[in-house]
Coordinates of C-alpha atoms in Angstrom, one line a residue:
Chain K
X116 CA -24.4 25.3 -4.7
X117 CA -27.6 26.0 -3.0
X118 CA -29.4 29.3 -3.4
X119 CA -32.6 31.1 -2.6
X120 CA -34.5 33.8 -4.5
X121 CA -36.8 36.2 -2.7
X122 CA -39.2 37.5 -5.3
X123 CA -40.2 40.8 -3.6
X124 CA -37.8 43.3 -2.2
X125 CA -40.7 45.1 -0.4
X126 CA -44.2 44.0 0.6
X127 CA -46.7 46.4 2.1
X128 CA -49.8 45.2 4.0
X129 CA -52.4 46.8 6.3
X130 CA -52.6 45.7 9.9
X131 CA -54.9 42.7 10.2
X132 CA -54.5 41.5 6.6
X133 CA -52.6 38.4 5.5
X134 CA -48.9 38.3 4.8
X135 CA -47.2 36.4 2.0
X136 CA -43.5 36.6 1.5
X137 CA -42.3 34.5 -1.4
X138 CA -39.1 32.4 -1.7
X139 CA -37.9 29.9 -4.2
X140 CA -34.9 27.7 -3.7
X141 CA -32.4 25.9 -5.8
X142 CA -30.9 22.7 -4.3
X143 CA -29.3 19.6 -5.7
X144 CA -30.4 17.6 -2.7
X145 CA -33.1 17.7 -0.1
X146 CA -32.5 21.1 1.5
X147 CA -32.9 22.5 5.0
X148 CA -34.7 25.8 4.7
X149 CA -35.2 28.7 7.2
X150 CA -36.8 32.0 7.6
X151 CA -35.0 34.6 9.7
X152 CA -36.3 38.0 10.7
X153 CA -34.2 41.1 11.3
X154 CA -35.7 44.1 13.2
X155 CA -33.8 47.4 13.0
X156 CA -30.7 47.4 15.1
X157 CA -31.4 43.9 16.3
X158 CA -29.8 40.5 15.7
X159 CA -31.2 38.1 13.2
X160 CA -33.8 35.8 14.8
X161 CA -35.0 32.4 13.6
X162 CA -38.7 32.3 12.7
X163 CA -38.9 28.7 11.6
X164 CA -37.0 25.9 9.9
X165 CA -37.8 23.0 7.6
X166 CA -35.6 19.9 7.8
X167 CA -37.5 17.2 5.8
X168 CA -40.1 16.5 8.4
X169 CA -43.6 18.0 8.0
X170 CA -44.0 20.1 4.9
X171 CA -46.0 22.7 6.8
X172 CA -43.8 24.3 9.4
X173 CA -45.1 26.6 12.2
X174 CA -42.9 29.2 13.7
X175 CA -43.0 31.9 16.2
X176 CA -45.3 34.9 16.3
X177 CA -48.0 33.1 14.2
X178 CA -45.8 32.7 11.1
X179 CA -45.8 29.5 9.0
X180 CA -44.2 28.2 5.8
X181 CA -45.0 25.4 3.4
X182 CA -42.3 23.4 1.6
X183 CA -43.4 22.6 -1.9
X184 CA -40.9 20.4 -3.7
X185 CA -42.8 20.5 -7.0
X186 CA -42.7 24.3 -7.0
X187 CA -39.3 24.6 -5.3
X188 CA -40.9 27.1 -3.0
X189 CA -40.9 27.9 0.7
X190 CA -43.2 30.9 1.1
X191 CA -43.8 32.5 4.5
X192 CA -47.3 33.4 5.5
X193 CA -49.2 34.9 8.4
X194 CA -53.0 35.2 8.6
X195 CA -53.1 38.6 10.2
X196 CA -50.3 41.2 10.2
X197 CA -49.4 43.1 13.3
X198 CA -47.5 46.4 13.4
X199 CA -44.7 44.7 15.2
X200 CA -44.1 42.4 12.2
X201 CA -42.6 45.2 10.2
X202 CA -39.0 44.1 9.6
X203 CA -36.6 42.5 7.1
X204 CA -37.2 38.8 6.4
X205 CA -34.6 36.5 4.9
X206 CA -35.2 33.1 3.3
X207 CA -32.2 30.9 3.9
X208 CA -31.0 27.6 2.6
X209 CA -28.4 25.4 4.3
X210 CA -25.4 24.4 2.2
X211 CA -22.7 22.0 3.1
X212 CA -19.4 23.7 3.6
X213 CA -16.1 22.1 2.6
X214 CA -15.8 20.2 5.8
X215 CA -19.4 19.0 6.0
X216 CA -20.7 21.7 8.3
X217 CA -24.0 23.4 7.4
X218 CA -23.5 27.1 6.3
X219 CA -26.4 29.4 5.7
X220 CA -27.0 31.0 2.3
X221 CA -29.2 34.0 2.6
X222 CA -31.6 35.5 0.1
X223 CA -31.5 39.3 -0.5
X224 CA -34.4 39.9 1.9
X225 CA -37.9 41.2 1.8
X226 CA -38.8 44.3 3.7
X227 CA -42.3 44.0 5.2
X228 CA -44.1 47.3 5.8
X229 CA -47.3 47.3 7.9
X230 CA -49.6 50.3 7.9
X231 CA -52.3 51.0 10.4
Chain T
X249 CA -24.0 36.2 28.7
X250 CA -27.5 35.5 27.5
X251 CA -26.8 36.1 23.8
X252 CA -24.0 36.7 21.3
X253 CA -22.3 39.9 22.0
X254 CA -20.4 42.0 19.4
X255 CA -18.2 45.0 19.8
X256 CA -17.8 47.7 18.8
X257 CA -21.4 48.2 17.6
X258 CA -20.2 51.0 15.3
X259 CA -16.8 51.7 13.9
X260 CA -15.6 54.5 11.6
X261 CA -12.2 54.0 10.0
X262 CA -10.2 56.0 7.6
X263 CA -9.2 54.1 4.5
X264 CA -6.0 52.2 5.1
X265 CA -6.5 51.7 8.8
X266 CA -6.6 48.3 10.5
X267 CA -9.8 47.3 12.5
X268 CA -10.6 44.5 14.9
X269 CA -14.1 43.3 15.6
X270 CA -14.9 41.1 18.6
X271 CA -17.4 38.4 19.1
X272 CA -18.4 36.8 22.4
X273 CA -20.5 33.7 21.5
X274 CA -23.0 32.1 23.8
X275 CA -21.1 30.2 26.5
X276 CA -20.5 26.6 25.5
X277 CA -21.3 27.0 21.8
X278 CA -19.0 25.0 19.7
X279 CA -19.6 26.6 16.3
X280 CA -18.9 30.2 15.4
X281 CA -19.6 31.9 12.1
X282 CA -18.8 35.3 10.7
X283 CA -21.0 36.9 8.0
X284 CA -20.8 40.2 6.1
X285 CA -23.9 42.1 5.3
X286 CA -23.6 44.9 2.8
X287 CA -26.3 47.6 2.7
X288 CA -29.5 46.3 1.2
X289 CA -28.2 42.7 0.9
X290 CA -28.5 39.5 2.8
X291 CA -25.6 38.3 5.0
X292 CA -22.8 36.4 3.2
X293 CA -20.7 33.8 4.8
X294 CA -17.1 34.7 5.6
X295 CA -15.6 32.0 7.9
X296 CA -16.5 29.2 10.3
X297 CA -14.8 27.9 13.5
X298 CA -15.4 24.7 15.4
X299 CA -13.9 25.4 18.8
X300 CA -10.5 26.9 18.0
X301 CA -10.2 25.3 14.6
X302 CA -11.0 27.5 11.5
X303 CA -12.5 24.9 9.3
X304 CA -13.6 27.1 6.4
X305 CA -12.4 30.5 5.4
X306 CA -13.6 30.4 1.8
X307 CA -15.8 33.4 2.2
X308 CA -13.1 35.9 3.2
X309 CA -12.9 38.4 0.4
X310 CA -9.2 39.0 0.4
X311 CA -6.0 38.3 2.4
X312 CA -6.6 41.5 4.3
X313 CA -9.3 39.7 6.2
X314 CA -8.2 37.5 9.1
X315 CA -10.2 35.7 11.8
X316 CA -9.1 33.9 14.9
X317 CA -10.6 32.1 17.9
X318 CA -7.5 31.0 19.9
X319 CA -9.2 29.5 22.9
X320 CA -12.4 28.3 21.3
X321 CA -14.5 31.0 22.8
X322 CA -14.1 34.7 21.8
X323 CA -13.4 35.4 18.2
X324 CA -11.8 38.4 16.5
X325 CA -12.2 39.4 12.9
X326 CA -9.4 41.7 11.7
X327 CA -9.4 43.7 8.6
X328 CA -6.1 45.2 7.5
X329 CA -5.7 48.3 5.3
X330 CA -9.4 48.9 5.1
X331 CA -11.0 49.9 1.9
X332 CA -14.3 51.6 1.2
X333 CA -15.8 48.4 -0.1
X334 CA -15.3 46.8 3.3
X335 CA -18.1 49.0 4.7
X336 CA -20.7 46.7 5.9
X337 CA -22.3 45.1 9.0
X338 CA -20.3 42.2 10.3
X339 CA -22.4 39.6 12.0
X340 CA -21.2 36.9 14.3
X341 CA -23.3 33.8 15.0
X342 CA -22.9 30.8 17.3
X343 CA -24.5 27.4 17.6
X344 CA -24.3 24.4 19.8
X345 CA -23.5 21.4 17.7
X346 CA -25.8 18.6 18.9
X347 CA -23.8 16.0 20.8
X348 CA -23.4 12.7 19.0
X349 CA -24.2 14.1 15.5
X350 CA -21.8 14.6 12.7
X351 CA -21.1 18.2 11.7
X352 CA -22.9 17.6 8.4
X353 CA -26.1 16.8 10.2
X354 CA -26.0 19.9 12.3
X355 CA -29.0 21.9 11.4
X356 CA -29.3 23.6 14.8
X357 CA -30.3 27.2 15.1
X358 CA -27.7 29.9 14.7
X359 CA -27.9 32.7 17.3
X360 CA -26.8 36.0 15.8
X361 CA -25.3 39.0 17.5
X362 CA -26.5 42.5 16.6
X363 CA -23.5 43.1 14.4
X364 CA -20.7 45.6 14.1
X365 CA -21.3 48.3 11.5
X366 CA -18.1 49.3 9.8
X367 CA -17.9 52.5 7.8
X368 CA -14.7 53.2 5.9
X369 CA -14.2 56.8 4.8

């Protein structure tokens, strides 16, 4: 089964400084990987996805992630944090369900705190 | 509607009560998923529908949990004889399977609702 590990439960940054949210995956085949964001009392929103095309993936709101097979990592980065980036971020791997559909397997989440 | 709609947003139940949680997916979306998110955890897969067919229910934690999607649109997640460990946010998501692709190749985006927060006292 596929799985992801988010290495930090909380990350604190100052506004305007870079963001790094770490994720490692475990997969027996070439995975599809995603980052989702969850703002308080809001639905989960897709930030970006990797599906075996370019290893550097650009997403919404200035976020990007790099797929590194040698390190089994898919870290999320942003050059400059904004107050509105404060939220819970989930690294997600796609796993094949028992009928071939792709079900999402979520990490435990990283809460990003942004201070003024 | 424009997005996935879930109701009720909040539900408080006494232990032993039955509850029903509703999901209205985005119109035309073929695939529908239910996830359970316990406090401080990531969402965990419960069950999956393709149209009205429930193709996978391997994530349902017990036989007290039941889901249906009789007309391939609205779905209901029912929990019988609720227990305190059932307290969680229940998330519904839908996606539009890309025409002409096999289900196993569907890596399309899932659109999530805001969830139904269930508290069992």
